Short mmCIF file of C-alpha atoms and ligand atoms in Angstrom, two decimals:
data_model
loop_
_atom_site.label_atom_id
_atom_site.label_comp_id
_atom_site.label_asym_id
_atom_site.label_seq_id
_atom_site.Cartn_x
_atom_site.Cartn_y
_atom_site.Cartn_z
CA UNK A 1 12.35 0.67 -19.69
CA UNK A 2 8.55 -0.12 -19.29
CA UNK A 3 7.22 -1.09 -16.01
CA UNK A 4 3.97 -2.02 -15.29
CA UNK A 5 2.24 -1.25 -12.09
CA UNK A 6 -0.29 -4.03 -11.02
CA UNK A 7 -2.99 -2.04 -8.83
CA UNK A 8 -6.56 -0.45 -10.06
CA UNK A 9 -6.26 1.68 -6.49
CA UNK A 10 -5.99 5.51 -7.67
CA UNK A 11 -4.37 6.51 -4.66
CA UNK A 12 -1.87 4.12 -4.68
CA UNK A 13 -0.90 4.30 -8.16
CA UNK A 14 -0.49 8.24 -7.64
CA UNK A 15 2.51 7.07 -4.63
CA UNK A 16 3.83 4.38 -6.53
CA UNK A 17 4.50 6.44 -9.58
CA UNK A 18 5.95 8.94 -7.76
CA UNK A 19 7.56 6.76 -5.83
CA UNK A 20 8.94 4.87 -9.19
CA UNK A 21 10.22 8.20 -10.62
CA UNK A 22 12.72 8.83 -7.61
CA UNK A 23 13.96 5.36 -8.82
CA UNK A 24 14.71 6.39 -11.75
CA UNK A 25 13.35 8.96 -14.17
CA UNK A 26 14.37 7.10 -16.96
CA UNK A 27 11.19 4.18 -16.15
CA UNK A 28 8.22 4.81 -17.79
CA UNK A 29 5.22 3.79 -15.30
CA UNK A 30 2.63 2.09 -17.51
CA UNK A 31 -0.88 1.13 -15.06
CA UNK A 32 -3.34 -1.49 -16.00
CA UNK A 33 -5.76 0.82 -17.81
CA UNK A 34 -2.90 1.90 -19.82
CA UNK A 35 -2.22 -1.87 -21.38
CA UNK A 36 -6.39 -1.97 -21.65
CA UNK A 37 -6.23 -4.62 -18.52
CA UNK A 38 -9.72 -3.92 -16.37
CA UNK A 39 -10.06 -7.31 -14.81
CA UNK A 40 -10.11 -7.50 -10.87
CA UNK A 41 -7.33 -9.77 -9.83
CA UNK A 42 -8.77 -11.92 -7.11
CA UNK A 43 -6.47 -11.20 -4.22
CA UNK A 44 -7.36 -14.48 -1.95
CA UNK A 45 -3.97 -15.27 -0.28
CA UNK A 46 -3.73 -15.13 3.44
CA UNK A 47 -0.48 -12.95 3.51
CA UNK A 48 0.64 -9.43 2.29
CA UNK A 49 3.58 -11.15 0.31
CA UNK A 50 0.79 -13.77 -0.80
CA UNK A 51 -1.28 -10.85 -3.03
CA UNK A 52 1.60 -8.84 -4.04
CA UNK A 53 2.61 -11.82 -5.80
CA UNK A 54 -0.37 -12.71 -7.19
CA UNK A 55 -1.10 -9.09 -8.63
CA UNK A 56 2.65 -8.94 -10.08
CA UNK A 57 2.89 -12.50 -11.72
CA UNK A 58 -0.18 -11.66 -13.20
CA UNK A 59 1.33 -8.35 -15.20
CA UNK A 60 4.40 -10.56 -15.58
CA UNK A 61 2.54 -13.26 -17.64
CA UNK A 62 0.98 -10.15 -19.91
CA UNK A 63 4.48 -9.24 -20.96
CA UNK A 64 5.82 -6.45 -18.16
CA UNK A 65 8.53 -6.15 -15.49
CA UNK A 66 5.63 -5.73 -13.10
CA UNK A 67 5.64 -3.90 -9.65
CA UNK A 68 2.82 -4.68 -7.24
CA UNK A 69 2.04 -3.36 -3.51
CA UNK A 70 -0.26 -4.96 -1.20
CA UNK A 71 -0.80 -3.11 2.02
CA UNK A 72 -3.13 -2.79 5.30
CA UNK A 73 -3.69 -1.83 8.47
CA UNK A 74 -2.89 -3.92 11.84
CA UNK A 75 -4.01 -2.87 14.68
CA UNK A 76 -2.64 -4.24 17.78
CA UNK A 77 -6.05 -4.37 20.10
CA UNK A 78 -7.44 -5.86 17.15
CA UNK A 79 -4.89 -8.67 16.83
CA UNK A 80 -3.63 -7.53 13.84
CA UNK A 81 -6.65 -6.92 11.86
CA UNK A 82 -7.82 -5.62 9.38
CA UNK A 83 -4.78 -6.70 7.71
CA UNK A 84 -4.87 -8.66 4.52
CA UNK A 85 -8.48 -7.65 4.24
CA UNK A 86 -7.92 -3.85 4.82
CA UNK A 87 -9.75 -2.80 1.62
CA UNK A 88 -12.57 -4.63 2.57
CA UNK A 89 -12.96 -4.74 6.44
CA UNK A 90 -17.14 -3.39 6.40
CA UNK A 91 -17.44 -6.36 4.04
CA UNK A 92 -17.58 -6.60 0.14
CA UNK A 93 -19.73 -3.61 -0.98
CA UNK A 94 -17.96 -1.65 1.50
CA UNK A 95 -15.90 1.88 0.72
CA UNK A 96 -13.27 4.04 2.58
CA UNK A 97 -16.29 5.85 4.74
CA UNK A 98 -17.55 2.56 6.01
CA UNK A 99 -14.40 0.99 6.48
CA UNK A 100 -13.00 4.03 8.75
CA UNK A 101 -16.61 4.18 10.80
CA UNK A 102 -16.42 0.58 11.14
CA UNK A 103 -13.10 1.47 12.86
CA UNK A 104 -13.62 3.87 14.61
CA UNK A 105 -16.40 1.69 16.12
CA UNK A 106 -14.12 -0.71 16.72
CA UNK A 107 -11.98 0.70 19.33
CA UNK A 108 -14.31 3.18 20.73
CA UNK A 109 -13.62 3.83 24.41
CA UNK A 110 -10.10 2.79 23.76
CA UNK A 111 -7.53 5.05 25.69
CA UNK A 112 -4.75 6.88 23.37
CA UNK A 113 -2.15 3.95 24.20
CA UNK A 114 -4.50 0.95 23.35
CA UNK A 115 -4.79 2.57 19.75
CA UNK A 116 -1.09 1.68 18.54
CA UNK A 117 -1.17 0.34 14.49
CA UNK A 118 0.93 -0.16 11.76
CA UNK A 119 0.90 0.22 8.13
CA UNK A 120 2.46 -2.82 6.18
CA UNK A 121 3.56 -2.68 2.53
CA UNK A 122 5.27 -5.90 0.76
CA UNK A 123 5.82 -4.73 -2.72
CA UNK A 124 7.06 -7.43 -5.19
CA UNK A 125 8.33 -7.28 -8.74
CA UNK A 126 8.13 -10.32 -11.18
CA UNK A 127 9.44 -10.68 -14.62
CA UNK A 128 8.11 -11.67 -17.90
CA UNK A 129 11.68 -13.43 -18.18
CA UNK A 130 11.29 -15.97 -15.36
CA UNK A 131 14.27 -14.28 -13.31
CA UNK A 132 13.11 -14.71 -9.50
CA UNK A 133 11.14 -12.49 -7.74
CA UNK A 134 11.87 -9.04 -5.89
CA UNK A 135 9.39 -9.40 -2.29
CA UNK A 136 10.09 -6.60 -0.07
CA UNK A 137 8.53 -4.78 3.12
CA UNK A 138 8.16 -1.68 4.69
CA UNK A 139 5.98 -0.97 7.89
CA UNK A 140 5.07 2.49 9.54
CA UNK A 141 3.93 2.69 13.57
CA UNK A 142 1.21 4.98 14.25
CA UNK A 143 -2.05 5.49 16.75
CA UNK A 144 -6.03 5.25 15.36
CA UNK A 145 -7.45 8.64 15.91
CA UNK A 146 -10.96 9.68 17.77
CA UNK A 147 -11.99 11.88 14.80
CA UNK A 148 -10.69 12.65 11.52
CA UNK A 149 -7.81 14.79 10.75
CA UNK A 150 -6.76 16.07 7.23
CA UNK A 151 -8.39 15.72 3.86
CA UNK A 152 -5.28 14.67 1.31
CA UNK A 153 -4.21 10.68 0.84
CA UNK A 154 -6.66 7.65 1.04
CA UNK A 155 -7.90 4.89 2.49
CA UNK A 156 -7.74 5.04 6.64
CA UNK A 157 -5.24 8.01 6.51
CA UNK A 158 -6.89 10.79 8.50
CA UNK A 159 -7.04 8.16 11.39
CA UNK A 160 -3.57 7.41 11.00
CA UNK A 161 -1.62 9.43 13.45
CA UNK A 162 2.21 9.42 12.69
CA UNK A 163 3.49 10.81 16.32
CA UNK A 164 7.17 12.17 14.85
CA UNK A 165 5.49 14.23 12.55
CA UNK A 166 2.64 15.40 14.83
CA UNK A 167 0.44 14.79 11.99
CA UNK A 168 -1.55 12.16 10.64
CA UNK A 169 -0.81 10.46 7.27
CA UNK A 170 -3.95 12.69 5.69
CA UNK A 171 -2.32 15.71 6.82
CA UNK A 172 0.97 15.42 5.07
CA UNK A 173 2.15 16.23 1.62
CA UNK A 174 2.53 13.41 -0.91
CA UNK A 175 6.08 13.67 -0.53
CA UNK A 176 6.43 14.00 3.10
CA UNK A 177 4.02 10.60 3.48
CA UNK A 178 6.49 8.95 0.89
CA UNK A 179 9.46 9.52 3.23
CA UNK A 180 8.20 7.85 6.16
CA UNK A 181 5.69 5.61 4.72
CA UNK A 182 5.43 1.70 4.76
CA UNK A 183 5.16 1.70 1.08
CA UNK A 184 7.70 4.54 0.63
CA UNK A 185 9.60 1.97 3.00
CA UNK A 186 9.19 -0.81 1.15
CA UNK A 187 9.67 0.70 -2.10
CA UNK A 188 13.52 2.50 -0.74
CA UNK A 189 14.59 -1.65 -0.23
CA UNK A 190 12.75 -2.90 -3.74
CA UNK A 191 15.34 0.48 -5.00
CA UNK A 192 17.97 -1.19 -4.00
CA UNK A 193 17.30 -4.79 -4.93
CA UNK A 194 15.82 -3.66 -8.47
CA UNK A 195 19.22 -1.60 -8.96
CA UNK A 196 21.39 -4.44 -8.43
CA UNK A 197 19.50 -6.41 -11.69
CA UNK A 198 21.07 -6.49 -14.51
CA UNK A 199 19.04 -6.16 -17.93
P1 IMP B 1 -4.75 -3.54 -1.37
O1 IMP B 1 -5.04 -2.71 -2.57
O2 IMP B 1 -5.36 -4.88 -1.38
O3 IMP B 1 -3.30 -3.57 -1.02
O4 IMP B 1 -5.53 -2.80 -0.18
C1 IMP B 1 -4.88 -2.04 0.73
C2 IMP B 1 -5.89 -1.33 1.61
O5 IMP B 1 -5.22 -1.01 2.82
C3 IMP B 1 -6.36 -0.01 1.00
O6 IMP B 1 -7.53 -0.13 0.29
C4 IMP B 1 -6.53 0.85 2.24
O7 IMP B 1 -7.77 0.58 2.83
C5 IMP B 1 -5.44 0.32 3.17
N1 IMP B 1 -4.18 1.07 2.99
C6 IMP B 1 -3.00 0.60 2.50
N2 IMP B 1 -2.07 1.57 2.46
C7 IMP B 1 -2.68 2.68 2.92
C8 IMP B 1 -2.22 4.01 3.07
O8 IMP B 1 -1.09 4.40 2.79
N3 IMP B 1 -3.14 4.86 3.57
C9 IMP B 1 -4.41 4.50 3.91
N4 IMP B 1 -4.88 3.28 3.75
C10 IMP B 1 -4.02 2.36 3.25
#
């Protein structure tokens, strides 16, 4: 079986497939570039759920089982946000450097326990079929560091400090992140749900 997974994000795609493959081994992870798809899908809904959707119908309506995760970063003293717009909190010409700084700036002076977070994850699946929808979530707590910490993963992960651990999430191995991860979380549930499907 062919699944498609709706995301241009490098990083991401590298967890997802992974991710996919302790599904089942037997699913062969196509990504966008791979059907020749290099449009950006405009991801304007106000919710996690809201984008997932959006990215998955879209590979749905090209022909593919599609799997799509949208994800961000709350963070509590900043009610919640970045959030939906995670990718592009320093605005729309922004990258990963200027997003982190920009947090970082954020909550300077902030004591350890003012810097609590989460990661969110809602990872949905549509068909090309018209069965309904798959919408799952995962979340992960976690602190926003001083400084950086780590060089593997992407995105905000060496300022994401996962206390169990005692390391953040650039710091761990792909397959330790996967085990405690929001999208690792959310993608254990969308197991479940996908397996009960029948083709
Ligand atoms: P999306 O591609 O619209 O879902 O954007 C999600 C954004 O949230 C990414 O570009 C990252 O900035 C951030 N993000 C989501 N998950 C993670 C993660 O696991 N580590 C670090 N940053 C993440």
């Amino acid at each position: 079986m062919k699944v498609l997974l709706a995301s241009h994000n490098k990083g991401k795609i590298a967890e997802l497939q992974a991710l996919m493959h302790t599904i089942s081994p037997e699913i062969e992870v196509l990504s966008m570039s791979d059907i020749g798809f290099y449009e950006e899908i405009v991801e304007d809904g106000s919710s996690f759920a809201d984008n997932a959707l959006i990215k998955s119908r879209t590979g749905a309506r090209l022909g593919y089982i599609t799997v799509a995760d949208d994800s961000g970063l709350m963070v509590d003293a900043l009610d919640g946000t970045p959030g939906v717009y995670s990718a592009r909190y320093a605005g729309e010409e922004c990258d990963t450097e200027k997003n982190n700084k920009k947090l970082l700036q954020a909550l300077h002076g902030l004591p350890a326990e003012q810097r609590t977070a989460k990661f969110v994850s809602v990872v949905a699946c549509s068909f090309p079929d018209g069965r309904e929808d798959i919408v799952v979530r995962g979340e992960c707590p976690g602190c926003i560091l001083t400084e950086y910490r780590g060089t593997g993963g992407f995105g905000y992960d060496p300022l994401f400090w996962y206390e169990p651990m005692q390391k953040s999430f650039a710091e761990m191995s792909q397959a330790e992140k996967n085990q405690i991860s929001h999208r690792g979380k959310a993608m254990l549930k969308f197991a479940e749900e996908f397996a009960k499907i029948k083709f």
